[in-house]
Coordinates of C-alpha atoms in Angstrom, one line a residue:
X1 CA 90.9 112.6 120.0
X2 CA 90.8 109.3 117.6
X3 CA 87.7 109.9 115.4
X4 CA 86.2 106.2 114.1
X5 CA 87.5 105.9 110.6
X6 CA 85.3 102.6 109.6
X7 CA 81.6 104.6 109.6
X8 CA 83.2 107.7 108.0
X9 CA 84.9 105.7 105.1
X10 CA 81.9 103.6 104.3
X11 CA 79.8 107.0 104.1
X12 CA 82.4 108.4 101.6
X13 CA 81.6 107.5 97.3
X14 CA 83.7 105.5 95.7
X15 CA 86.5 108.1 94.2
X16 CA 86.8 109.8 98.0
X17 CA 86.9 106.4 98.8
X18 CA 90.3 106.0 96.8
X19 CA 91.2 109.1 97.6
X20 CA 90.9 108.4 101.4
X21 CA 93.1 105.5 101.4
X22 CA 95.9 106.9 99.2
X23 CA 96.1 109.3 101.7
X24 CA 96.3 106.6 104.5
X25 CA 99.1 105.0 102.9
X26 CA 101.0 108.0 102.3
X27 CA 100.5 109.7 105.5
X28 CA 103.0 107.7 107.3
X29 CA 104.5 109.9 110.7
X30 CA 103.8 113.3 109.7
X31 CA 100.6 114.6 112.5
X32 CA 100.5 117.9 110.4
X33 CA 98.3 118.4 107.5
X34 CA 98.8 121.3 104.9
X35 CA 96.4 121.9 102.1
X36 CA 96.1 125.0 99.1
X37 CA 92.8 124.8 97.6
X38 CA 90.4 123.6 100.5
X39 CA 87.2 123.6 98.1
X40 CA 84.5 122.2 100.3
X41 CA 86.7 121.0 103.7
X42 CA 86.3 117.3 102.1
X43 CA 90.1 116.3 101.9
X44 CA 90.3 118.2 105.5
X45 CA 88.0 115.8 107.1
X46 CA 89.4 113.4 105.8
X47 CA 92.7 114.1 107.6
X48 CA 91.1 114.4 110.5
X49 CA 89.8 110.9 110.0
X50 CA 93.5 109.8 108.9
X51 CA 94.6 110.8 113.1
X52 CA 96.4 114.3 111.9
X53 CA 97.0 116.1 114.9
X54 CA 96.5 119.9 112.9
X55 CA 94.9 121.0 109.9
X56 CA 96.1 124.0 107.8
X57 CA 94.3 124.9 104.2
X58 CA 93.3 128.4 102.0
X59 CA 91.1 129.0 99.6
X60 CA 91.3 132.1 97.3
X61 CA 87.2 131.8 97.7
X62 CA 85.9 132.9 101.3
X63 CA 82.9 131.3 101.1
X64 CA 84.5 127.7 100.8
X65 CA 86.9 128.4 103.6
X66 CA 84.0 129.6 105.9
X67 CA 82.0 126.0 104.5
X68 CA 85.1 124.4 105.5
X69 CA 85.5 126.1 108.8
X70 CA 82.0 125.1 109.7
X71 CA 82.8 121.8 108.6
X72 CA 85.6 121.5 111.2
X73 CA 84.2 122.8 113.8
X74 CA 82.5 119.9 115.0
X75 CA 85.9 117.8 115.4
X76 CA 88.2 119.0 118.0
X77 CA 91.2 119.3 116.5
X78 CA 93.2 122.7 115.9
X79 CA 92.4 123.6 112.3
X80 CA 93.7 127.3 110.4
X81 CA 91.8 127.8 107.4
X82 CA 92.3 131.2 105.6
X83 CA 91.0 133.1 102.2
X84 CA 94.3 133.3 100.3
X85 CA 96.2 132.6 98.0
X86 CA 98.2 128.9 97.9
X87 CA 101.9 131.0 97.4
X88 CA 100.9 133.8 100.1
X89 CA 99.5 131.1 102.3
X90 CA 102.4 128.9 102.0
X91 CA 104.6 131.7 103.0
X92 CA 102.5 132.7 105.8
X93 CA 102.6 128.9 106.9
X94 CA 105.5 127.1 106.7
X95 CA 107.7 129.2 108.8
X96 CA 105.7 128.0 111.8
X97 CA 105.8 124.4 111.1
X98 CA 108.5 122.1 112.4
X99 CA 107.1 119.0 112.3
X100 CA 106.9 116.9 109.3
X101 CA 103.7 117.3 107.6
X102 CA 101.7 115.9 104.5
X103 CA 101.3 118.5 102.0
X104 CA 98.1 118.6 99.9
X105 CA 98.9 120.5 96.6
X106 CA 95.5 121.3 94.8
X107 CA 95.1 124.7 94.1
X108 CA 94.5 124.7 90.6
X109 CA 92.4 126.6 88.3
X110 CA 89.0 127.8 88.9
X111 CA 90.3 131.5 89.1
X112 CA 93.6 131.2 90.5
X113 CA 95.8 130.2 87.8
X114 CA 98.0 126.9 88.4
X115 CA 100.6 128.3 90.9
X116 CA 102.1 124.8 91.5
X117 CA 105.5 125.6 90.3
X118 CA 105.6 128.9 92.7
X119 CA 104.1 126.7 95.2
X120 CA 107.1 124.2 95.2
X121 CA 109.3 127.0 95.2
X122 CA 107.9 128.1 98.5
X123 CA 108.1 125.0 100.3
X124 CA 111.8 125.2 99.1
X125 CA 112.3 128.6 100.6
X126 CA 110.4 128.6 103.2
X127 CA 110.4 125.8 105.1
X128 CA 113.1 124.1 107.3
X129 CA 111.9 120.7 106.8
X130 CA 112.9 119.3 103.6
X131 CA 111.0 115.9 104.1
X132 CA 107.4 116.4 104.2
X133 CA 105.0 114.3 101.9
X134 CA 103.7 116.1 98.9
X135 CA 101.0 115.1 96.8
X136 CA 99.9 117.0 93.8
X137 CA 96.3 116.4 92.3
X138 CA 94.6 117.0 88.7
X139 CA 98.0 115.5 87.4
X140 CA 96.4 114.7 83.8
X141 CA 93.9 118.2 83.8
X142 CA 96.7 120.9 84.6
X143 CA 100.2 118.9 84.7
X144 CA 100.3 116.1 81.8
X145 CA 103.3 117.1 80.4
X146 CA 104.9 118.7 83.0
X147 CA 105.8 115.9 85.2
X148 CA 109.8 115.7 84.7
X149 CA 109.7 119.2 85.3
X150 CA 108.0 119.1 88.4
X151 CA 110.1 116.3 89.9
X152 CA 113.0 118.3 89.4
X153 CA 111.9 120.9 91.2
X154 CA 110.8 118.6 94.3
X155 CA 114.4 117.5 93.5
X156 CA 115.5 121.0 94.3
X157 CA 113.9 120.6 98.1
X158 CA 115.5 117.6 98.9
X159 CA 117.3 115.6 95.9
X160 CA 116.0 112.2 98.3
X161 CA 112.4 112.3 97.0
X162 CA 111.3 109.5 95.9
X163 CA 108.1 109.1 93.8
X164 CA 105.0 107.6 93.1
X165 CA 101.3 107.7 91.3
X166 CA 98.2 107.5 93.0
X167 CA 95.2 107.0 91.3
X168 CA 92.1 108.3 92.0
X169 CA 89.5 109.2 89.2
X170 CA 91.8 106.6 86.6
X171 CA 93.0 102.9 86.8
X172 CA 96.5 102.2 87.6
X173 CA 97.3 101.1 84.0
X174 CA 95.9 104.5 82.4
X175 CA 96.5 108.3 83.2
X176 CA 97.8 108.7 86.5
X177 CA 95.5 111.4 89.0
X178 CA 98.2 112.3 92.1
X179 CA 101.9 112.5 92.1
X180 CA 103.5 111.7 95.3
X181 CA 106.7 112.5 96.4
X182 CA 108.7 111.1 99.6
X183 CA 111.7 112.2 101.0
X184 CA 114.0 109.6 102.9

């Protein structure tokens, strides 16, 4: 089911706004949507929005994943949100997908450490497809300086990935908020 994008969008504040549309330019053919930290189910409706086909985010707290399942329960399309960890979630998760998907990287902080490097290292192991879209958040709050590093780990999935900044919360010419990674 297409849900109309044009109402929703408008409804959204400026920065979910931004946010919305760097995800629309990014999403390109993957119909699967992955996401580790789903906070309030925001960025999951928002997929929904964007035509994904299935939704799958954690949460290490259970009363955002049962906001977020409430959330989604009004849209009919197949959604798996669990209380767990991002790496155990991962795990859990990528095994069972074989269809390229856009991957949602945002569990930082607030409790649960900054697994992002374990993270990567899961999609590397776990995963047969070594071409979904990953986009890491909170870029200048957890990962400033760690950016070289963290493309050459994404390297280490696919060494294809290409890579871009979106920007979110800053202007193009200052601090960038997203990295975003492509494979050919």
């Amino acid at each position: 089911m297409k849900y109309d994008d044009s109402k929703y969008y408008e409804s959204l504040c400026e920065v979910n706004q931004k946010a919305y549309l760097l995800f629309k330019e990014h999403k390109r053919d993957a119909s699967v949507f992955i996401e580790c930290g789903c906070h309030e189910g925001n960025t999951c409706e928002k997929a929904i929005y964007l035509g994904y086909k299935q939704i799958y985010s954690c949460d290490i707290f259970s009363d955002r994943v049962l906001t977020t399942q409430k959330k989604l329960k009004k849209y009919n399309i197949p959604h798996t949100i669990k209380t767990l960890d991002s790496v155990s979630f991962l795990k859990e998760t990528l095994p069972n997908i074989n269809k390229k998907s856009t991957l949602w990287l945002d569990a930082h902080g607030e409790g649960g450490g900054v697994p992002l490097l374990e993270e990567l290292k899961v999609i590397k192991d776990y995963s047969e497809i070594t071409s979904h879209s990953i986009l890491i958040d909170d870029l200048q709050v957890y990962f400033k300086n760690d950016i070289d590093i963290i493309k050459d780990k994404i390297r280490e999935i696919n060494p294809k990935y290409k890579f871009s900044f979106g920007y979110i919360h800053h202007k193009p010419d200052t601090h960038p908020d997203i990295l975003v990674a492509h494979a050919s």
